[in-house]
Short mmCIF file of C-alpha atoms and ligand atoms in Angstrom, two decimals:
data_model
loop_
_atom_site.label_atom_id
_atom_site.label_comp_id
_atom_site.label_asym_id
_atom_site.label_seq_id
_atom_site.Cartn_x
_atom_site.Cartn_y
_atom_site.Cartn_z
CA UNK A 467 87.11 92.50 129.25
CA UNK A 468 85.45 91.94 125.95
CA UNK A 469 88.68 92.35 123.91
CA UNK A 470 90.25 89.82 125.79
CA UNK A 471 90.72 87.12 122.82
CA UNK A 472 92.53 84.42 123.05
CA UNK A 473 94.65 84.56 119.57
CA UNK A 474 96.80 81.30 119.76
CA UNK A 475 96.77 78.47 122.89
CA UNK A 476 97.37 80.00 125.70
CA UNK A 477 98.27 83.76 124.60
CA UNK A 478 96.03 86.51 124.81
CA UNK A 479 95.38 89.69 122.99
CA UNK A 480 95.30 92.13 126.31
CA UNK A 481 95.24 95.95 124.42
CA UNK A 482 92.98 98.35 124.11
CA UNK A 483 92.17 101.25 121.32
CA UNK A 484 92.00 104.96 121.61
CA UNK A 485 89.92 106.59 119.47
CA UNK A 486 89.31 109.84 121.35
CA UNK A 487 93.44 110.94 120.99
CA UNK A 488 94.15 113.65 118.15
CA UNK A 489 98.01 113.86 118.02
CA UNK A 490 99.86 110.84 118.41
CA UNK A 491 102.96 111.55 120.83
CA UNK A 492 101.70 115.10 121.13
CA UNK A 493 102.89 115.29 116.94
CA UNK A 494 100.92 113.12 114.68
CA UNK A 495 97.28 113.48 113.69
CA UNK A 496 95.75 110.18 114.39
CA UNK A 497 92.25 110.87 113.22
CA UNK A 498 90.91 106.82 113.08
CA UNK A 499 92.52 106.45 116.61
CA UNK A 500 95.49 104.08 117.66
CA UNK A 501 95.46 100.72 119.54
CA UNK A 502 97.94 99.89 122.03
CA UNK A 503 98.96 96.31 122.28
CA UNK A 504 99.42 94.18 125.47
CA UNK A 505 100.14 89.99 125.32
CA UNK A 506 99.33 87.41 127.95
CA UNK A 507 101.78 84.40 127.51
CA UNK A 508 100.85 80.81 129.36
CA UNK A 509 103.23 78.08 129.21
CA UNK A 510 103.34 76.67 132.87
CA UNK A 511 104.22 80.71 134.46
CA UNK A 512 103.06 83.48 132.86
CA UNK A 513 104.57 85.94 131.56
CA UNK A 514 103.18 89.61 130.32
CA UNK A 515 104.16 91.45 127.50
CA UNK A 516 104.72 95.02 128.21
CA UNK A 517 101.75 97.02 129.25
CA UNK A 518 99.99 99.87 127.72
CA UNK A 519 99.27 103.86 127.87
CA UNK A 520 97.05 105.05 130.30
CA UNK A 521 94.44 105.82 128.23
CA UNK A 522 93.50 102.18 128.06
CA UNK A 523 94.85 101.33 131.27
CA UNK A 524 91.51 100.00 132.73
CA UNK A 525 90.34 98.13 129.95
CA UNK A 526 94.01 96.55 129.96
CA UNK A 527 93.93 95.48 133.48
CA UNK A 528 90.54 93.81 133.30
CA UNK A 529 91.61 91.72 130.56
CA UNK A 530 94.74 91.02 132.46
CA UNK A 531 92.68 89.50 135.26
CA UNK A 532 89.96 87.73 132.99
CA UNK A 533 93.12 86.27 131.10
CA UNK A 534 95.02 84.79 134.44
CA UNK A 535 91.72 83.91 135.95
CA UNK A 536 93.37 83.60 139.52
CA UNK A 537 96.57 82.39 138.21
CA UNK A 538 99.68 84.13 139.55
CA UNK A 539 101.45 86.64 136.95
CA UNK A 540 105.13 85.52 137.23
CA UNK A 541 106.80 87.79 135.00
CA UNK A 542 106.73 91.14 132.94
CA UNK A 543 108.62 91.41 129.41
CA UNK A 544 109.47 95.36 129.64
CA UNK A 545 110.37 95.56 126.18
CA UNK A 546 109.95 98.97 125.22
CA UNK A 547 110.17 101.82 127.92
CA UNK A 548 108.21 104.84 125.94
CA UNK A 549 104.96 105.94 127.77
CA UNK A 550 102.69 104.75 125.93
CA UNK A 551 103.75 100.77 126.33
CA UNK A 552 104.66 101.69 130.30
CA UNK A 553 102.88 104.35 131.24
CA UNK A 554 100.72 101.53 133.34
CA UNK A 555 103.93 99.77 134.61
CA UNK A 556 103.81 100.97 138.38
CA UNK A 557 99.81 100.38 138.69
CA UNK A 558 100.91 96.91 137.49
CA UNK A 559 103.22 95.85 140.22
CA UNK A 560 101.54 97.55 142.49
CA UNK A 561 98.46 95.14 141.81
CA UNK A 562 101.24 92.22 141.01
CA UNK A 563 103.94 92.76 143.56
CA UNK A 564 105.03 89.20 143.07
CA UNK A 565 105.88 89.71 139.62
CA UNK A 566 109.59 89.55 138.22
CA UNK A 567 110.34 92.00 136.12
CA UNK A 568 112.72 91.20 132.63
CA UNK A 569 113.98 94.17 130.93
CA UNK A 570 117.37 94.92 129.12
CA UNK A 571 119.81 96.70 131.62
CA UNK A 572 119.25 100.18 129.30
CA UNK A 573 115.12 99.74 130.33
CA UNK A 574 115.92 99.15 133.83
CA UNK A 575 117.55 102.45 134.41
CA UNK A 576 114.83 104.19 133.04
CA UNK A 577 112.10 102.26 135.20
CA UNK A 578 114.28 103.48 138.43
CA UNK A 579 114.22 107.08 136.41
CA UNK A 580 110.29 106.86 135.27
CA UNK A 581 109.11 105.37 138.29
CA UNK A 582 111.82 104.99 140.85
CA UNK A 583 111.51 101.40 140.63
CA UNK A 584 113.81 98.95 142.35
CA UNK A 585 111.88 96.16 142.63
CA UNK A 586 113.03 92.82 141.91
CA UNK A 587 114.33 92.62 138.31
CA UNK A 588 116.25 90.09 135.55
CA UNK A 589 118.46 91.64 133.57
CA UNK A 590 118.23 89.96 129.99
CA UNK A 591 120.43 90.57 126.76
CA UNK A 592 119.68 89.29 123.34
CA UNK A 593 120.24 85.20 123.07
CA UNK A 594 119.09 85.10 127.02
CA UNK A 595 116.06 82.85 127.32
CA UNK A 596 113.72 82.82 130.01
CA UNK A 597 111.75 79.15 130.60
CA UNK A 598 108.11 79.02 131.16
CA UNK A 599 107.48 75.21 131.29
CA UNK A 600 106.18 74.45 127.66
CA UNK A 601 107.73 77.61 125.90
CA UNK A 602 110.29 80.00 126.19
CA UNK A 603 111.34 83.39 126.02
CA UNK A 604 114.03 83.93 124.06
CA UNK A 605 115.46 87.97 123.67
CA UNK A 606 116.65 89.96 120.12
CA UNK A 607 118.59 92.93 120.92
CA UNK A 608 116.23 96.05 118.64
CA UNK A 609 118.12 99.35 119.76
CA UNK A 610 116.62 102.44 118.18
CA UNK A 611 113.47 100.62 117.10
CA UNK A 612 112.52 102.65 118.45
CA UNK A 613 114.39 103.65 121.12
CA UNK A 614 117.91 101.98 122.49
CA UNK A 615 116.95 99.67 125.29
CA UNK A 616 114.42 98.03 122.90
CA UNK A 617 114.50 93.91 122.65
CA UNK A 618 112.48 91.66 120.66
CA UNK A 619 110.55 88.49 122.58
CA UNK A 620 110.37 85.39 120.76
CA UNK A 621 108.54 81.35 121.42
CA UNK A 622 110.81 79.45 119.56
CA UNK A 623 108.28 76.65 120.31
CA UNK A 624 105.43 78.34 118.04
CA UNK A 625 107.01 80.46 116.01
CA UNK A 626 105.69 83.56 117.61
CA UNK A 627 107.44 87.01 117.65
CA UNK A 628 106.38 90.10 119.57
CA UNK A 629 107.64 92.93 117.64
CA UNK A 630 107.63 95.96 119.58
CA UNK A 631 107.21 99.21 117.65
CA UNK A 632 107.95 97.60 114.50
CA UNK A 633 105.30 96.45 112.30
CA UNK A 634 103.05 98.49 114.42
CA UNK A 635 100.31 101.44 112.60
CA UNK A 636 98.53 104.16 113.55
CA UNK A 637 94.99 103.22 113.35
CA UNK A 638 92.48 101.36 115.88
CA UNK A 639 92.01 98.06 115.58
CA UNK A 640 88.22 97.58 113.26
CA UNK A 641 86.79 94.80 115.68
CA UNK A 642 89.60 92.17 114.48
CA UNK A 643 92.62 91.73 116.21
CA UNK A 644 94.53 89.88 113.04
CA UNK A 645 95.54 91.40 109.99
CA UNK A 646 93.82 90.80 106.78
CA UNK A 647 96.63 92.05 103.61
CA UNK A 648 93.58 93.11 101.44
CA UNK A 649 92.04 95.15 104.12
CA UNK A 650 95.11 96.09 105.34
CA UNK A 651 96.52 97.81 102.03
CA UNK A 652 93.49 99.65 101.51
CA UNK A 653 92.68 100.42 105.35
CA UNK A 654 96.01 100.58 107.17
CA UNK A 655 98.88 101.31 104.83
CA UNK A 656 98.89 105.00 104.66
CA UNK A 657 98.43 104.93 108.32
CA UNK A 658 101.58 102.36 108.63
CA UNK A 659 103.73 104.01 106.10
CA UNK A 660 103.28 107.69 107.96
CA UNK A 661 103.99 105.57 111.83
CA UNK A 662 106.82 103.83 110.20
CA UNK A 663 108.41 107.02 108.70
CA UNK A 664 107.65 109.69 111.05
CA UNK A 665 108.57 107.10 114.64
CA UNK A 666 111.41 105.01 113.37
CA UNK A 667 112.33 106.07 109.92
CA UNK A 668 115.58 107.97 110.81
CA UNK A 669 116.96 104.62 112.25
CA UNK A 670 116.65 102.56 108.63
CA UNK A 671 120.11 100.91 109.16
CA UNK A 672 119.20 99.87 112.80
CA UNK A 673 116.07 98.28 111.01
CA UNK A 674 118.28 96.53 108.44
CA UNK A 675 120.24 95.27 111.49
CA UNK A 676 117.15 93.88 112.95
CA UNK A 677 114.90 92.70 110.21
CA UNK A 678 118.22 90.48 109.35
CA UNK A 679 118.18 89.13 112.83
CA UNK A 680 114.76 87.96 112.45
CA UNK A 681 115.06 86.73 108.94
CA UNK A 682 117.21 83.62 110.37
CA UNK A 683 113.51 82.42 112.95
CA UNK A 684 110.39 80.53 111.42
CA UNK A 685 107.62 82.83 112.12
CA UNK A 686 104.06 82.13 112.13
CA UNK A 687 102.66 85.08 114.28
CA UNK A 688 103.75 88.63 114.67
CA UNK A 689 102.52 90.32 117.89
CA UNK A 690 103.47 94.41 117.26
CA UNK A 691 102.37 96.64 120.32
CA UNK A 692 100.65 98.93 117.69
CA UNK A 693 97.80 97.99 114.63
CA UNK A 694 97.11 94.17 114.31
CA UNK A 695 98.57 90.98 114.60
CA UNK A 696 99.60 89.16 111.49
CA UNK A 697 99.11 85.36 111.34
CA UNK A 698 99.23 85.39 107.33
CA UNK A 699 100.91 87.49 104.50
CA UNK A 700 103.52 88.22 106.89
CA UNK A 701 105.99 88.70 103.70
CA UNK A 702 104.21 91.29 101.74
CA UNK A 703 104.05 93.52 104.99
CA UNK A 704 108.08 92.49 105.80
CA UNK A 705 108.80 93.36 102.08
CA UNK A 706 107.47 97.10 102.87
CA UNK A 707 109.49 97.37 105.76
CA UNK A 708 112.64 95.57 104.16
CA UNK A 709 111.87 98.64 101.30
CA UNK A 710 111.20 101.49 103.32
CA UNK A 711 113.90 100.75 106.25
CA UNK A 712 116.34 100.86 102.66
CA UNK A 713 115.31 104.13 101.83
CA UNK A 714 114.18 103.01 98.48
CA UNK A 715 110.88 104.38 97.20
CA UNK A 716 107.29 102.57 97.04
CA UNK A 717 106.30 103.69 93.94
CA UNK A 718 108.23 105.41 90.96
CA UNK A 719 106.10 108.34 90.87
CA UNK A 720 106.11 112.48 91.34
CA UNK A 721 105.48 114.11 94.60
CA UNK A 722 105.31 117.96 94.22
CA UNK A 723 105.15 119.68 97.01
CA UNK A 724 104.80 123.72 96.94
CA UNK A 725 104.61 127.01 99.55
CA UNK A 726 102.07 129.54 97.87
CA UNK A 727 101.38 132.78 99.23
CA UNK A 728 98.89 133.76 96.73
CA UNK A 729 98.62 131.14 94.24
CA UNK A 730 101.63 132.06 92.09
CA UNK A 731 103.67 129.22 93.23
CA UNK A 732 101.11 127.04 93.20
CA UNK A 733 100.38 127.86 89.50
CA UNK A 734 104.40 126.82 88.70
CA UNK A 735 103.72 124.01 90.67
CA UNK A 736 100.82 122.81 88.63
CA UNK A 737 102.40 123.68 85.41
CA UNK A 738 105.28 120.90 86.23
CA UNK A 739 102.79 118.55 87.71
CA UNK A 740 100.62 118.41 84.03
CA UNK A 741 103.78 118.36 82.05
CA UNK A 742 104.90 115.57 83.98
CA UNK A 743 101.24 113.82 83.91
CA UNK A 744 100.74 114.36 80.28
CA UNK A 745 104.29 111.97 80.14
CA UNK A 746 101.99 109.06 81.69
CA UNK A 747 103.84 109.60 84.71
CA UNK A 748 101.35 109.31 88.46
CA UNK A 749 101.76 112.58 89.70
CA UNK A 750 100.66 113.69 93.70
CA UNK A 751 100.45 117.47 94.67
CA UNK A 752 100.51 118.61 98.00
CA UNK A 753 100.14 122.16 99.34
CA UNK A 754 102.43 122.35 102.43
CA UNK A 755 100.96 125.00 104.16
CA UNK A 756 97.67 122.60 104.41
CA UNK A 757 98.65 119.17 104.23
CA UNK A 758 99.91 117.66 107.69
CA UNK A 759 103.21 117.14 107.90
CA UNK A 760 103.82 113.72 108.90
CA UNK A 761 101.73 112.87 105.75
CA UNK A 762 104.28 115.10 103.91
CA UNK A 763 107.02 112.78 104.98
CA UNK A 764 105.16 109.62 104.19
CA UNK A 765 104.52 110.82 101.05
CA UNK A 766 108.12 112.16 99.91
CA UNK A 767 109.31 108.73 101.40
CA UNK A 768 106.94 106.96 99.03
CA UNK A 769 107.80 108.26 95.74
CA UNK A 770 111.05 107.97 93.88
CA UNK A 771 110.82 111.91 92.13
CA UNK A 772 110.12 115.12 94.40
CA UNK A 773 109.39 118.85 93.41
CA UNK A 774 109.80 121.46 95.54
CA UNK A 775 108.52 124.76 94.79
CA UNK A 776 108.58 127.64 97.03
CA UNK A 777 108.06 131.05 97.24
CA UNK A 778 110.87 133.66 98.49
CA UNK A 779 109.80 134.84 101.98
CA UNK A 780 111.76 137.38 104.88
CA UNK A 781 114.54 136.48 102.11
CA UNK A 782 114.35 133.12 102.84
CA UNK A 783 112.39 129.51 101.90
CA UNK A 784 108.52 130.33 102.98
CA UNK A 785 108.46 128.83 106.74
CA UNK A 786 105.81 125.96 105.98
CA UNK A 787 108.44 124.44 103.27
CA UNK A 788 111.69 125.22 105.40
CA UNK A 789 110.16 123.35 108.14
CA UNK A 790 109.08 120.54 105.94
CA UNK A 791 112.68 120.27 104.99
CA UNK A 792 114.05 120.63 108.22
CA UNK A 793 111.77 117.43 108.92
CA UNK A 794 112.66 115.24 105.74
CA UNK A 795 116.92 116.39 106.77
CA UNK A 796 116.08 114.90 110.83
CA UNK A 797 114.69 111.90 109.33
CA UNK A 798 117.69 110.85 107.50
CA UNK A 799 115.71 111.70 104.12
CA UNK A 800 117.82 110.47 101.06
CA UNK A 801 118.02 108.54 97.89
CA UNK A 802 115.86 110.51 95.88
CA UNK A 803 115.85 112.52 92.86
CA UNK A 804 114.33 116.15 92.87
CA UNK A 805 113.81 119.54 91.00
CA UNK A 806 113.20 123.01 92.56
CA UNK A 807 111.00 125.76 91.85
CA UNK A 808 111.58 129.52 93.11
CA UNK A 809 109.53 132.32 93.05
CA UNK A 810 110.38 136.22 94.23
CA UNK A 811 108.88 139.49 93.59
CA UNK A 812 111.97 141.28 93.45
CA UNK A 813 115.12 138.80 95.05
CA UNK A 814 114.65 135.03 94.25
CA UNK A 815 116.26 132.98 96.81
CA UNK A 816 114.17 130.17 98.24
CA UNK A 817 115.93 128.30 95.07
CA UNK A 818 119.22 128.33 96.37
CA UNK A 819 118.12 127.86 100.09
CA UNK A 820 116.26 124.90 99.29
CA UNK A 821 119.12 123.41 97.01
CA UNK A 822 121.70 123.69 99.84
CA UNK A 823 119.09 121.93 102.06
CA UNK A 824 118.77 119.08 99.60
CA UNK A 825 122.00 118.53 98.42
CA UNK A 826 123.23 118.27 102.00
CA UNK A 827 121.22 114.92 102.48
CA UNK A 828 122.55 111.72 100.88
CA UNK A 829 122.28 110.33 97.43
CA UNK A 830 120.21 113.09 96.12
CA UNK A 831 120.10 113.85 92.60
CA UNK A 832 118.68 116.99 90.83
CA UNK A 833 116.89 116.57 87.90
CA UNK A 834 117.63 120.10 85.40
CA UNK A 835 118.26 123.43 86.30
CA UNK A 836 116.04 125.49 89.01
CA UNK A 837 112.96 127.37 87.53
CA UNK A 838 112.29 130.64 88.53
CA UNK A 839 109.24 132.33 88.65
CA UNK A 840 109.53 136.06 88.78
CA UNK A 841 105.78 136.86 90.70
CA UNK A 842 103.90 135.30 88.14
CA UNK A 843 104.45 132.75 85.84
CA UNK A 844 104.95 134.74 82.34
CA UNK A 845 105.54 133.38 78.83
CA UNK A 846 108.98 132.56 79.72
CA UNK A 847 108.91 130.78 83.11
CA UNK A 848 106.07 128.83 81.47
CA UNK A 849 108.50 126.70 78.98
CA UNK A 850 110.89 126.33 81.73
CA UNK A 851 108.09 124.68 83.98
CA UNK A 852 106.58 122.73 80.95
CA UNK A 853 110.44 121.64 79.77
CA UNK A 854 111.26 120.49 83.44
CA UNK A 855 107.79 118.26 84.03
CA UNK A 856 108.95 116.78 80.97
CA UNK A 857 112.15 116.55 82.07
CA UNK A 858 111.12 114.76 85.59
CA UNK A 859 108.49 112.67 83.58
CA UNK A 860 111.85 111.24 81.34
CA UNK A 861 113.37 110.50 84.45
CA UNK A 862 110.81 108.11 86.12
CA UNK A 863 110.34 106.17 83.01
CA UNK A 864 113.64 105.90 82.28
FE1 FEO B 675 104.82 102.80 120.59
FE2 FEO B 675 108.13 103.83 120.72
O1 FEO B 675 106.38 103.55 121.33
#
């Protein structure tokens, strides 16, 4: 029960961190861990928000019962259904059968389908509020953030908003439950851009829809269910997600990502990456064979200018780059400008592959003509690469 903190009157910071998990939802490396987030709320009856995964189910109900210290628990906010905020839900009234459950009528029909609960429930929709004595719960509707039975809980009395999903990171919590920006942008923003892109980043208009919503309340805490709470700089964090949920890059800046077999590619790769560089442009290179691929997505999402440079393979894109595409297509990747590279031995293709795959998502726009590389960059292919860094470096300073 240590982590029970108190973080405003009469709410409580109930969650717990993992550090022992290695892929988030079995997908996503999380090698510094991930906290799950639990709130007590105390305004005359008390009322839960969500629970947690199992993995920090005990240290989650201790602080449950050091935060009611023998007062009854009248209700449980089921905001978001996924495992790892519910996974502890039928432990919970099983210990609380008194409790009254509030969920959205989408969440209630998967508590009868996840744990065959029936048990006595109130069905709330967004502008429903729910009394506690001194505060109340009021309810904004959050479908596909990040799934559709999702809903916001907000104390119009203090100003305090529990998020769900959104605003949440990857990353355990570093002894403080608050956010501090400074710490935060060095520390946690890799780790938040990668949870926000690779969880909810297909549903960017669904975010719009929601981040409007809450632009109309006076906020003075935000309580996500992963990462920490933020009590200050609230706006510089919002302005990322008002950005990224937008599709409009970070930074205006070159991502090149390449497939080498045997160094070929990468050598055109690096060619157009020190072109562009020599412009003054910031240039990132990322193998995609080695780099993880949820920080592939983050980092593609980040920057305003992509290359993609692959080698030809079974007459095809080389699998680790058709996957990665495959992944940037599913999560509604667009709004970018791009060049391709292509290499083959004997039937170039990946160039053409890859094109289709790009050109199919929205608002892209190609930046010159494809390079080819014909198994190794010659004196030819060389001027090609150099012209089209050049070309790319133009196009971010422009
Ligand atoms: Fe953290 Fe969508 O669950």
């Amino acid at each position: 029960m240590q982590n029970c903190q108190e973080i405003a009157k009469g709410l409580y910071y109930l969650g717990g961190n993992d550090r022992r998990i290695a892929l988030f939802e079995s997908a996503y490396p999380v090698p510094r861990g991930v906290s799950y987030n639990a709130y007590l709320v105390k305004g005359g009856k008390n009322a839960l928000i969500d629970t947690v995964d199992n993995a920090v189910g005990d240290v989650f109900f201790e602080n449950l019962a050091f935060a009611l210290a023998g007062e009854p628990l009248d209700y449980v906010i089921v905001q978001h259904m996924e495992p790892d905020h519910s996974a502890t839900f039928a432990r919970l009234v099983e210990k609380y059968p008194s409790v009254t459950v509030v969920t959205s009528q989408k969440a209630a029909a998967m508590l009868k389908n996840y744990f065959g609960f029936a048990g006595k429930t109130l069905l709330i929709k967004e502008g429903d509020t729910l009394p506690l004595g001194s505060r109340t719960l009021t309810f904004v509707g959050a479908p596909m953030v990040h799934w559709p039975e999702v809903l916001f809980t907000y104390i119009p009395e203090d100003g305090i908003l529990f998020s769900a999903d959104a605003f949440g990171t990857f990353g355990a919590l570093e002894g403080s439950v608050f956010a501090q920006k400074d710490v935060f942008e060095r520390e946690f923003l890799d780790d938040a851009r990668r949870y926000y892109f690779n969880i909810v980043g297909k549903y960017g208009v669904q975010v719009q829809s929601v981040l409007k919503k809450a632009a109309g309340l006076n906020i003075s805490l935000v309580c996500p269910l992963h990462g920490p709470v933020w009590r200050e700089d609230f706006a510089w964090y919002l302005q990322k997600y008002l950005t990224w949920s937008a599709y409009q890059p970070e930074e205006k800046c070159v991502a090149v990502f390449y497939a080498s077999v045997y160094g070929h590619t990468q050598n055109a790769a690096e060619i157009v990456a020190s072109a562009a560089a020599a412009e003054g442009v910031r240039v990132k290179l990322f193998d995609v064979s080695v780099t993880d691929k949820s920080i592939l997505l983050s980092e593609a999402f980040r920057c305003s200018h992509l290359v993609f440079a692959s080698t030809t393979y079974n007459n095809g894109i080389f699998v680790n780059m058709e996957d990665f595409l495959n992944d940037l297509k599913a999560h509604n990747f667009q709004s970018r400008a791009y060049a391709v590279v292509e290499n083959g031995s004997w039937a170039p293709q990946a160039g053409a592959l890859m094109e289709s795959v790009l050109s199919s998502m929205k608002n892209m726009r190609r930046i010159g003509e494809k390079a080819t590389v014909l198994s190794a960059v010659g004196e030819q292919s060389r001027e090609a690469l150099i012209a089209l860094g050049r070309q790319i470096a133009e196009d971010v300073k422009a």
